[in-house]
JSON list of C-alpha atoms and ligand atoms in Angstrom, two decimals:
[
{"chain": "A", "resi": 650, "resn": "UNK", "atom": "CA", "xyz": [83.71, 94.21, 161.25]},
{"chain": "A", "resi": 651, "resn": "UNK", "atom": "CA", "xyz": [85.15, 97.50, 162.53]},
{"chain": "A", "resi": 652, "resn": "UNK", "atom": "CA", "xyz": [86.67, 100.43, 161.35]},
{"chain": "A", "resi": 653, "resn": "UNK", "atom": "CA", "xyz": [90.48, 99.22, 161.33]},
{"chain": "A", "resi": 654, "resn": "UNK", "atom": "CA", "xyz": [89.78, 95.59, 159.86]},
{"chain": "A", "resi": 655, "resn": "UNK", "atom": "CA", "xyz": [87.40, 97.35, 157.11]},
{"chain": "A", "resi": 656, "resn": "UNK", "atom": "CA", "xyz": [90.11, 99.16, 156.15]},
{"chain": "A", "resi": 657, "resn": "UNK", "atom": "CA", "xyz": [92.66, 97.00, 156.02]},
{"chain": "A", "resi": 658, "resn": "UNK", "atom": "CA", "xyz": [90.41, 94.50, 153.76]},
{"chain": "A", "resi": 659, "resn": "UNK", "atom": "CA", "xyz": [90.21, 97.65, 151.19]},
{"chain": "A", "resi": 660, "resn": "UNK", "atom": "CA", "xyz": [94.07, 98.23, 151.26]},
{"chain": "A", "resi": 661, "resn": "UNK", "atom": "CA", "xyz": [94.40, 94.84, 150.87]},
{"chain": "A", "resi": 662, "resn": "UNK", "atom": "CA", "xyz": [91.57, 94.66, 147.78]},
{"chain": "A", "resi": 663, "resn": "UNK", "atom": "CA", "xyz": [93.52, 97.85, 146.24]},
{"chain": "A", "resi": 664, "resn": "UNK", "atom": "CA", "xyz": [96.89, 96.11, 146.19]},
{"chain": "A", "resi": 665, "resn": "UNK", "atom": "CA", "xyz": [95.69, 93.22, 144.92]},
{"chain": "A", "resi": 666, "resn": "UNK", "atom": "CA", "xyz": [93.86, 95.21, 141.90]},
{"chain": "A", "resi": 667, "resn": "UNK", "atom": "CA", "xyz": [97.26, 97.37, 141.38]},
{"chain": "A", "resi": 668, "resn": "UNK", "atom": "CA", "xyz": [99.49, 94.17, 140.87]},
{"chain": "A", "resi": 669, "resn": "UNK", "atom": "CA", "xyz": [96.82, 92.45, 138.95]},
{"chain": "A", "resi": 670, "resn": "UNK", "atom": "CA", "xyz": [97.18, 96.00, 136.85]},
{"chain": "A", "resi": 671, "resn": "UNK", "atom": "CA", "xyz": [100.52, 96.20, 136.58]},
{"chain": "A", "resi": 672, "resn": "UNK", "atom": "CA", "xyz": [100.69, 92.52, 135.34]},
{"chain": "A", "resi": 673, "resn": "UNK", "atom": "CA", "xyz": [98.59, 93.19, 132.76]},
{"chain": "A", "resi": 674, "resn": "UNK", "atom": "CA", "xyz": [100.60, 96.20, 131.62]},
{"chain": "A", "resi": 675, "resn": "UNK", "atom": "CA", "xyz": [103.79, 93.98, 131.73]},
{"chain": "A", "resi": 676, "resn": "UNK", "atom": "CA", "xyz": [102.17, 91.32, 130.03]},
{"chain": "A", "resi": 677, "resn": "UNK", "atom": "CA", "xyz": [100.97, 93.67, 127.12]},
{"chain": "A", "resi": 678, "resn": "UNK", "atom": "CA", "xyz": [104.41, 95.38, 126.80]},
{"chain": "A", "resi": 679, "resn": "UNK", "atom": "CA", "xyz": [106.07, 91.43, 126.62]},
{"chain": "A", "resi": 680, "resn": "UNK", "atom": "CA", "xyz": [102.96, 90.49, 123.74]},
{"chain": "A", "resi": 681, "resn": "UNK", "atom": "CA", "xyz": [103.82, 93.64, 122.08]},
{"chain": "A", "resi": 682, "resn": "UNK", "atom": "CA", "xyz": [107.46, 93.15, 121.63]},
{"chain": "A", "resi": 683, "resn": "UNK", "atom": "CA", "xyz": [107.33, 89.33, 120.53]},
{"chain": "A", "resi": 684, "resn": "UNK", "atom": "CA", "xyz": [104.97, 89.36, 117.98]},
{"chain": "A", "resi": 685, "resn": "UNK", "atom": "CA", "xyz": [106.69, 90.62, 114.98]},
{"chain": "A", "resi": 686, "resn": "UNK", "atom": "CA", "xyz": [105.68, 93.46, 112.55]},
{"chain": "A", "resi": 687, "resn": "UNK", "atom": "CA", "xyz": [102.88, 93.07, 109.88]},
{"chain": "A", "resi": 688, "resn": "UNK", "atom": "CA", "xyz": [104.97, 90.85, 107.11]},
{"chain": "A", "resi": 689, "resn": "UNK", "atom": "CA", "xyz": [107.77, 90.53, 108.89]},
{"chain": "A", "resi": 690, "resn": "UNK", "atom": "CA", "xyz": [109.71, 87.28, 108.28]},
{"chain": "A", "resi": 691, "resn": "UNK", "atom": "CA", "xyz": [111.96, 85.60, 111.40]},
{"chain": "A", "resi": 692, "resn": "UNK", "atom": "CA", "xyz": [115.82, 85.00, 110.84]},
{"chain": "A", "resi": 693, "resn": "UNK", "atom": "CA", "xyz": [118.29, 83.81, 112.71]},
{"chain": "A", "resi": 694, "resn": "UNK", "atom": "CA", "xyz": [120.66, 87.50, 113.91]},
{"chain": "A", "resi": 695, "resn": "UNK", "atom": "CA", "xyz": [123.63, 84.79, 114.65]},
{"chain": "A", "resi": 696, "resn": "UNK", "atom": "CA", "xyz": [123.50, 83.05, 110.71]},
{"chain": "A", "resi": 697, "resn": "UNK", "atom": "CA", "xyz": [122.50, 86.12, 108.72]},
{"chain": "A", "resi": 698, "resn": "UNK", "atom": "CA", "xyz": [125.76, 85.47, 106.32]},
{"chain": "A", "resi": 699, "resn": "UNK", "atom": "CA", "xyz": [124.98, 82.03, 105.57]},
{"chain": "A", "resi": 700, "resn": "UNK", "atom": "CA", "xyz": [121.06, 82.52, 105.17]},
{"chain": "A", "resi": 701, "resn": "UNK", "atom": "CA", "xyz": [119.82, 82.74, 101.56]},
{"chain": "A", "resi": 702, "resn": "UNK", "atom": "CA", "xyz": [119.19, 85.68, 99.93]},
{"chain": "A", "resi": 703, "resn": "UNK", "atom": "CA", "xyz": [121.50, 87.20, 102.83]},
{"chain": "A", "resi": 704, "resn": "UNK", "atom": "CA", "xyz": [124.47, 85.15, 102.54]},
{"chain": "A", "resi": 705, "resn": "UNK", "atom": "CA", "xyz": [124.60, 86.70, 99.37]},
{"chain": "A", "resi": 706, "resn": "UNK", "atom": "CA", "xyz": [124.00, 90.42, 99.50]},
{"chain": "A", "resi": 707, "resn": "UNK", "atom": "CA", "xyz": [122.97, 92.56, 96.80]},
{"chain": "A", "resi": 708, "resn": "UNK", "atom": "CA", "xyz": [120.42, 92.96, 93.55]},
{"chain": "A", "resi": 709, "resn": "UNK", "atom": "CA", "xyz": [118.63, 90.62, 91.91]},
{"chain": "A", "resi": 710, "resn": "UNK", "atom": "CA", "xyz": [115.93, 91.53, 88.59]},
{"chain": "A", "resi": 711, "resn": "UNK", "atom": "CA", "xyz": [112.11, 89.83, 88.68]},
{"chain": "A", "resi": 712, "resn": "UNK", "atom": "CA", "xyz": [110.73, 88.60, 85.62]},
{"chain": "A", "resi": 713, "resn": "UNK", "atom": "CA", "xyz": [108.33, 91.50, 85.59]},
{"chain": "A", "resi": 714, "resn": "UNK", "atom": "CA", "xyz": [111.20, 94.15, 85.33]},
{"chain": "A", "resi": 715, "resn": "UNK", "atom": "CA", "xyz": [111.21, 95.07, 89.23]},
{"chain": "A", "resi": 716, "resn": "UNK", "atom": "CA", "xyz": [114.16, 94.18, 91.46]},
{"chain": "A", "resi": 717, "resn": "UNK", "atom": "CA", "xyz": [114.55, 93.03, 94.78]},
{"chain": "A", "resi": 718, "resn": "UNK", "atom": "CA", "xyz": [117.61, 94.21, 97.26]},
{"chain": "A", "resi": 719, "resn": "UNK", "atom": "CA", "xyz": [119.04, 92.17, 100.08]},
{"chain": "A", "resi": 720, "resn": "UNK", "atom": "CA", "xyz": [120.68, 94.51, 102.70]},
{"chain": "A", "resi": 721, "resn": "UNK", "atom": "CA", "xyz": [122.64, 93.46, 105.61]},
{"chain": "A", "resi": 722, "resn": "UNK", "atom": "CA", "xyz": [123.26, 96.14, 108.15]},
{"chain": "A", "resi": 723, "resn": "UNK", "atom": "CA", "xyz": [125.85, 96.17, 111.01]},
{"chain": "A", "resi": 724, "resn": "UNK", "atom": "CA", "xyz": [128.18, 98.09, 112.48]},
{"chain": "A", "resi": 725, "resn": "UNK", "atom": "CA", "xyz": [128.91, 100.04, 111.15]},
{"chain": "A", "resi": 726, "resn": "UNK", "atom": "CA", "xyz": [127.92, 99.67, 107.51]},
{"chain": "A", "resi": 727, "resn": "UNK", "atom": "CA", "xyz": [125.39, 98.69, 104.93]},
{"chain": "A", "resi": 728, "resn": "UNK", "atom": "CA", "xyz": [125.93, 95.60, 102.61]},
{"chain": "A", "resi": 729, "resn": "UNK", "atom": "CA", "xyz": [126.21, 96.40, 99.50]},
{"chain": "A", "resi": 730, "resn": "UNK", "atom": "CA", "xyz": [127.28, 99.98, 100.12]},
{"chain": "A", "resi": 731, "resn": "UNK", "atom": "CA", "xyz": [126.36, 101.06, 96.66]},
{"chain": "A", "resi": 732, "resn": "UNK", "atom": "CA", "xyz": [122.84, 99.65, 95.30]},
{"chain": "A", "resi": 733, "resn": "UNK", "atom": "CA", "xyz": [122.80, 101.03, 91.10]},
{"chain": "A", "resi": 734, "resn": "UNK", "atom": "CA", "xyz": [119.26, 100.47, 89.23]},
{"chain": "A", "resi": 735, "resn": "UNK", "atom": "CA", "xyz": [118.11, 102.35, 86.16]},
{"chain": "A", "resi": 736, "resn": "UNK", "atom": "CA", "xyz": [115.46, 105.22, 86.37]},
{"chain": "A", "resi": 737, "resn": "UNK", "atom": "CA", "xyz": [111.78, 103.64, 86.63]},
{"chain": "A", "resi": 738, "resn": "UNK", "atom": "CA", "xyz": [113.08, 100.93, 88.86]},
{"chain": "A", "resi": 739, "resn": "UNK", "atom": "CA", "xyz": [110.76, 99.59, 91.60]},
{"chain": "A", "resi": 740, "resn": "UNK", "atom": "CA", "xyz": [112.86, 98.02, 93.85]},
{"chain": "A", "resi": 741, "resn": "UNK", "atom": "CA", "xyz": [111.81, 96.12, 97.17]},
{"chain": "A", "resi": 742, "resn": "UNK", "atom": "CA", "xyz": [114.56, 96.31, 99.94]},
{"chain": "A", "resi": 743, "resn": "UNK", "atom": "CA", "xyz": [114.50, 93.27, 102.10]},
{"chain": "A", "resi": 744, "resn": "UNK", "atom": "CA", "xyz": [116.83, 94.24, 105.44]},
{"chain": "A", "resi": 745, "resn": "UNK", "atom": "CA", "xyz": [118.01, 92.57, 108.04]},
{"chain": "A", "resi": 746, "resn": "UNK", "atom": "CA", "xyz": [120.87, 92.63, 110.93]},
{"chain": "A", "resi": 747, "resn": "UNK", "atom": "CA", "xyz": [123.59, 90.94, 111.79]},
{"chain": "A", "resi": 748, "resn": "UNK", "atom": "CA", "xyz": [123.90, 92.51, 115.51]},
{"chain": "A", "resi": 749, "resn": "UNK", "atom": "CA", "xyz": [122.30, 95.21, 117.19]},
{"chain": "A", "resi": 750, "resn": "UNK", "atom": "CA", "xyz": [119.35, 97.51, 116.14]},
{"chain": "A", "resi": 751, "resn": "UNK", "atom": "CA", "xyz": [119.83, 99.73, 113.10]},
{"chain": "A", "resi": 752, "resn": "UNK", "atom": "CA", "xyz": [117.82, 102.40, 110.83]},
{"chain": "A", "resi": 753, "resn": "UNK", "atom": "CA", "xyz": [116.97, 102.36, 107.26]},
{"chain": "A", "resi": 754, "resn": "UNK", "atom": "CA", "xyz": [116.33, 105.61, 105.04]},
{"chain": "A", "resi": 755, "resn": "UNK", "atom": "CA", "xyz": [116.62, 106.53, 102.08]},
{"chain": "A", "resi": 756, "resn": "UNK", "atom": "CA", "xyz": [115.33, 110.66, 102.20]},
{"chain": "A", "resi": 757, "resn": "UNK", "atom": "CA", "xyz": [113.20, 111.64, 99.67]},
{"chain": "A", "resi": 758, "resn": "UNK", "atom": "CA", "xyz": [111.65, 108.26, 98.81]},
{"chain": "A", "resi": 759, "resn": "UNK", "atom": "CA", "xyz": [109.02, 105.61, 100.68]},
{"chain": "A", "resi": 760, "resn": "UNK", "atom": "CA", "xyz": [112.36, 103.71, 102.73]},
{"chain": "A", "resi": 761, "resn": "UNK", "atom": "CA", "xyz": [112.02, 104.44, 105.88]},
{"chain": "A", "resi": 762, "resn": "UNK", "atom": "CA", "xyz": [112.69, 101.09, 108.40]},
{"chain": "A", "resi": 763, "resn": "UNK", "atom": "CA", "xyz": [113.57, 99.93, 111.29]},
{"chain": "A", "resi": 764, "resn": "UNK", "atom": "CA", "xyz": [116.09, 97.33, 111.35]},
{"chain": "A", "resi": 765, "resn": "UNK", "atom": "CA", "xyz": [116.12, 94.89, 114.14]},
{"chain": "A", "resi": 766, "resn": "UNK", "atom": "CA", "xyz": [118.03, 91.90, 114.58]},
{"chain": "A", "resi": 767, "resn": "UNK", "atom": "CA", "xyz": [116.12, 88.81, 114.07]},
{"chain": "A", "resi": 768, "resn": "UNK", "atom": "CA", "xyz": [113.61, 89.99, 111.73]},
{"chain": "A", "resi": 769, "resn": "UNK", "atom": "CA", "xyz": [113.26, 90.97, 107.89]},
{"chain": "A", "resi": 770, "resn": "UNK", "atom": "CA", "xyz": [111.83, 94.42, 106.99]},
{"chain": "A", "resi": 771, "resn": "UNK", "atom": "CA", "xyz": [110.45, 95.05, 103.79]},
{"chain": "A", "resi": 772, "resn": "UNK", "atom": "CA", "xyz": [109.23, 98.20, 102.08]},
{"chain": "A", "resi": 773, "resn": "UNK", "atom": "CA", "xyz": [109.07, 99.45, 98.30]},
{"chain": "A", "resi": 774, "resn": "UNK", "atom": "CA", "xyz": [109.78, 102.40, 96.17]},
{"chain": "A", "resi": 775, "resn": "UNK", "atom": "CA", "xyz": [109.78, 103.17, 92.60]},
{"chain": "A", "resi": 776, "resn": "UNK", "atom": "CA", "xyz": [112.98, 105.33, 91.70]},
{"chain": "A", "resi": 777, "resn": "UNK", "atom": "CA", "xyz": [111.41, 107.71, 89.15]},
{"chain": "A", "resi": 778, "resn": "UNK", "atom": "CA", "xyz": [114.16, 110.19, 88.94]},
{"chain": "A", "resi": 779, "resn": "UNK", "atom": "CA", "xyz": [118.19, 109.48, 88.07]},
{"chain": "A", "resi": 780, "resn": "UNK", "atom": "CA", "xyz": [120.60, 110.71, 90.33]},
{"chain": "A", "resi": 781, "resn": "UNK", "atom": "CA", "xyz": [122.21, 109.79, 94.08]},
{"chain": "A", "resi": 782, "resn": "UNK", "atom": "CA", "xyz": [120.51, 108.47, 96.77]},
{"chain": "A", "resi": 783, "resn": "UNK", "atom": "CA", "xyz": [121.87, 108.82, 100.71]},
{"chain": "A", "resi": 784, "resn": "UNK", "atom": "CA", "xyz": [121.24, 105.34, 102.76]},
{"chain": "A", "resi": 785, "resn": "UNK", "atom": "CA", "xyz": [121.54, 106.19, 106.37]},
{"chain": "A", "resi": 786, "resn": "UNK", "atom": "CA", "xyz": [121.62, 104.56, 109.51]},
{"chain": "A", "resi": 787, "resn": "UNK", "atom": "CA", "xyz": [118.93, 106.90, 111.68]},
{"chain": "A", "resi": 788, "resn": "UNK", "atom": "CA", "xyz": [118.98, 104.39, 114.85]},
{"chain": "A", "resi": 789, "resn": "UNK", "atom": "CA", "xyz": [121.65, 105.10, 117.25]},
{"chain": "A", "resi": 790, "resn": "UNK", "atom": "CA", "xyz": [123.96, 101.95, 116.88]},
{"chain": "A", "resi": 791, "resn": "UNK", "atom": "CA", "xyz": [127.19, 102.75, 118.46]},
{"chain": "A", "resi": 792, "resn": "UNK", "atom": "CA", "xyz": [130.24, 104.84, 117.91]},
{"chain": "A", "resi": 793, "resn": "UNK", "atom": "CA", "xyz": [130.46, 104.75, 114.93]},
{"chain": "A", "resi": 794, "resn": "UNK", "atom": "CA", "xyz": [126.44, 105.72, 113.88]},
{"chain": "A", "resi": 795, "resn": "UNK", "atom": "CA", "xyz": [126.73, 108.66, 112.25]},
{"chain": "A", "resi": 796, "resn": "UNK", "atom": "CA", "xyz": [129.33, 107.59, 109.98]},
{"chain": "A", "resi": 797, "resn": "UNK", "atom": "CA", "xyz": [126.89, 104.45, 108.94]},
{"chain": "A", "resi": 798, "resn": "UNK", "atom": "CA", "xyz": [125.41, 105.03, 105.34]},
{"chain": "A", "resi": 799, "resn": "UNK", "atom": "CA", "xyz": [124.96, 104.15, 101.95]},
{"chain": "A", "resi": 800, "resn": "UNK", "atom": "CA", "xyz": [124.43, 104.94, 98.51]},
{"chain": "A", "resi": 801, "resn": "UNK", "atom": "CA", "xyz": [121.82, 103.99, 95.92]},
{"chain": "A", "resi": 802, "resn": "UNK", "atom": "CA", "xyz": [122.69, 105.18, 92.05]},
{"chain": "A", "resi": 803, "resn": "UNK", "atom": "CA", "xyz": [119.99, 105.73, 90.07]},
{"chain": "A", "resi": 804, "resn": "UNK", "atom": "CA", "xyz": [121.06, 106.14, 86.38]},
{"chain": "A", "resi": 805, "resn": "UNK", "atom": "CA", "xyz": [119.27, 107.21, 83.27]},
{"chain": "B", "resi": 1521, "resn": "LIG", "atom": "CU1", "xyz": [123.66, 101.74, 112.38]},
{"chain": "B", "resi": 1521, "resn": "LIG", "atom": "CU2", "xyz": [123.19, 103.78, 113.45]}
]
């Protein structure tokens, strides 16, 4: 073997172990963004308004006293645009979208999600004091983002 054939076989060997690199980079980026989220349920983005619960947006009270709220987001609004619950409430927001990629947070509580068409997020917080709670959209979603928010009431 001499010099210029040696070297060729290690440029050769090198680009081989760069693509083989690369594809597994690529292949762990793809993996990463189709499995879903810890607890995160599947929907269809194209049928979120005839889906059960999201066909019907809104509150609904557990036998234990807790409540559950089913949120569709989309631009550029939340639905229902005013959530009310009494002080003490823990209430489990179930989101979803009905088009592109939105944000959901509530400051000053646990509620801070992602939402992403095609998938359900779900988080929890107990609303120990009364008063007026900001929903906002903090995922740039279009023109109109920063005019995308809600409100939750929490009375006494
Ligand atoms: Cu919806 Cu930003």
């Amino acid at each position: 073997m001499n010099v210029h054939r040696y070297e060729r076989w290690w440029l050769t060997f090198g680009i081989a172990m760069l693509v083989i690199f690369l594809a597994i980079i690529g292949f762990a980026a793809f993996a990463d963004h189709i499995n879903p989220p810890t607890g995160m349920r599947q929907i269809d983005p194209t049928k979120v308004s005839q889906t059960p619960p999201f066909d019907k947006p809104g509150l609904r009270k557990l036998g234990d006293g807790s409540y559950e709220a089913y949120y569709v987001a989309k631009v550029f609004n939340f639905d229902p645009a005013i959530l009310t619950v009494p002080t003490g409430a823990k209430v489990t927001f179930y989101v979803t979208s009905a088009d592109v990629v939105h944000g959901f947070f509530i400051p000053n509580t646990d509620i801070n999600m992602m939402v992403i068409p095609g998938w359900v997020n779900v988080e929890s917080h107990t609303f120990t004091r009364p008063g007026e709670y900001l929903l906002i959209c903090h995922e740039y979603c279009g023109i109109g983002h920063q005019n995308m928010f809600g409100k939750i009431e929490v009375r006494s």
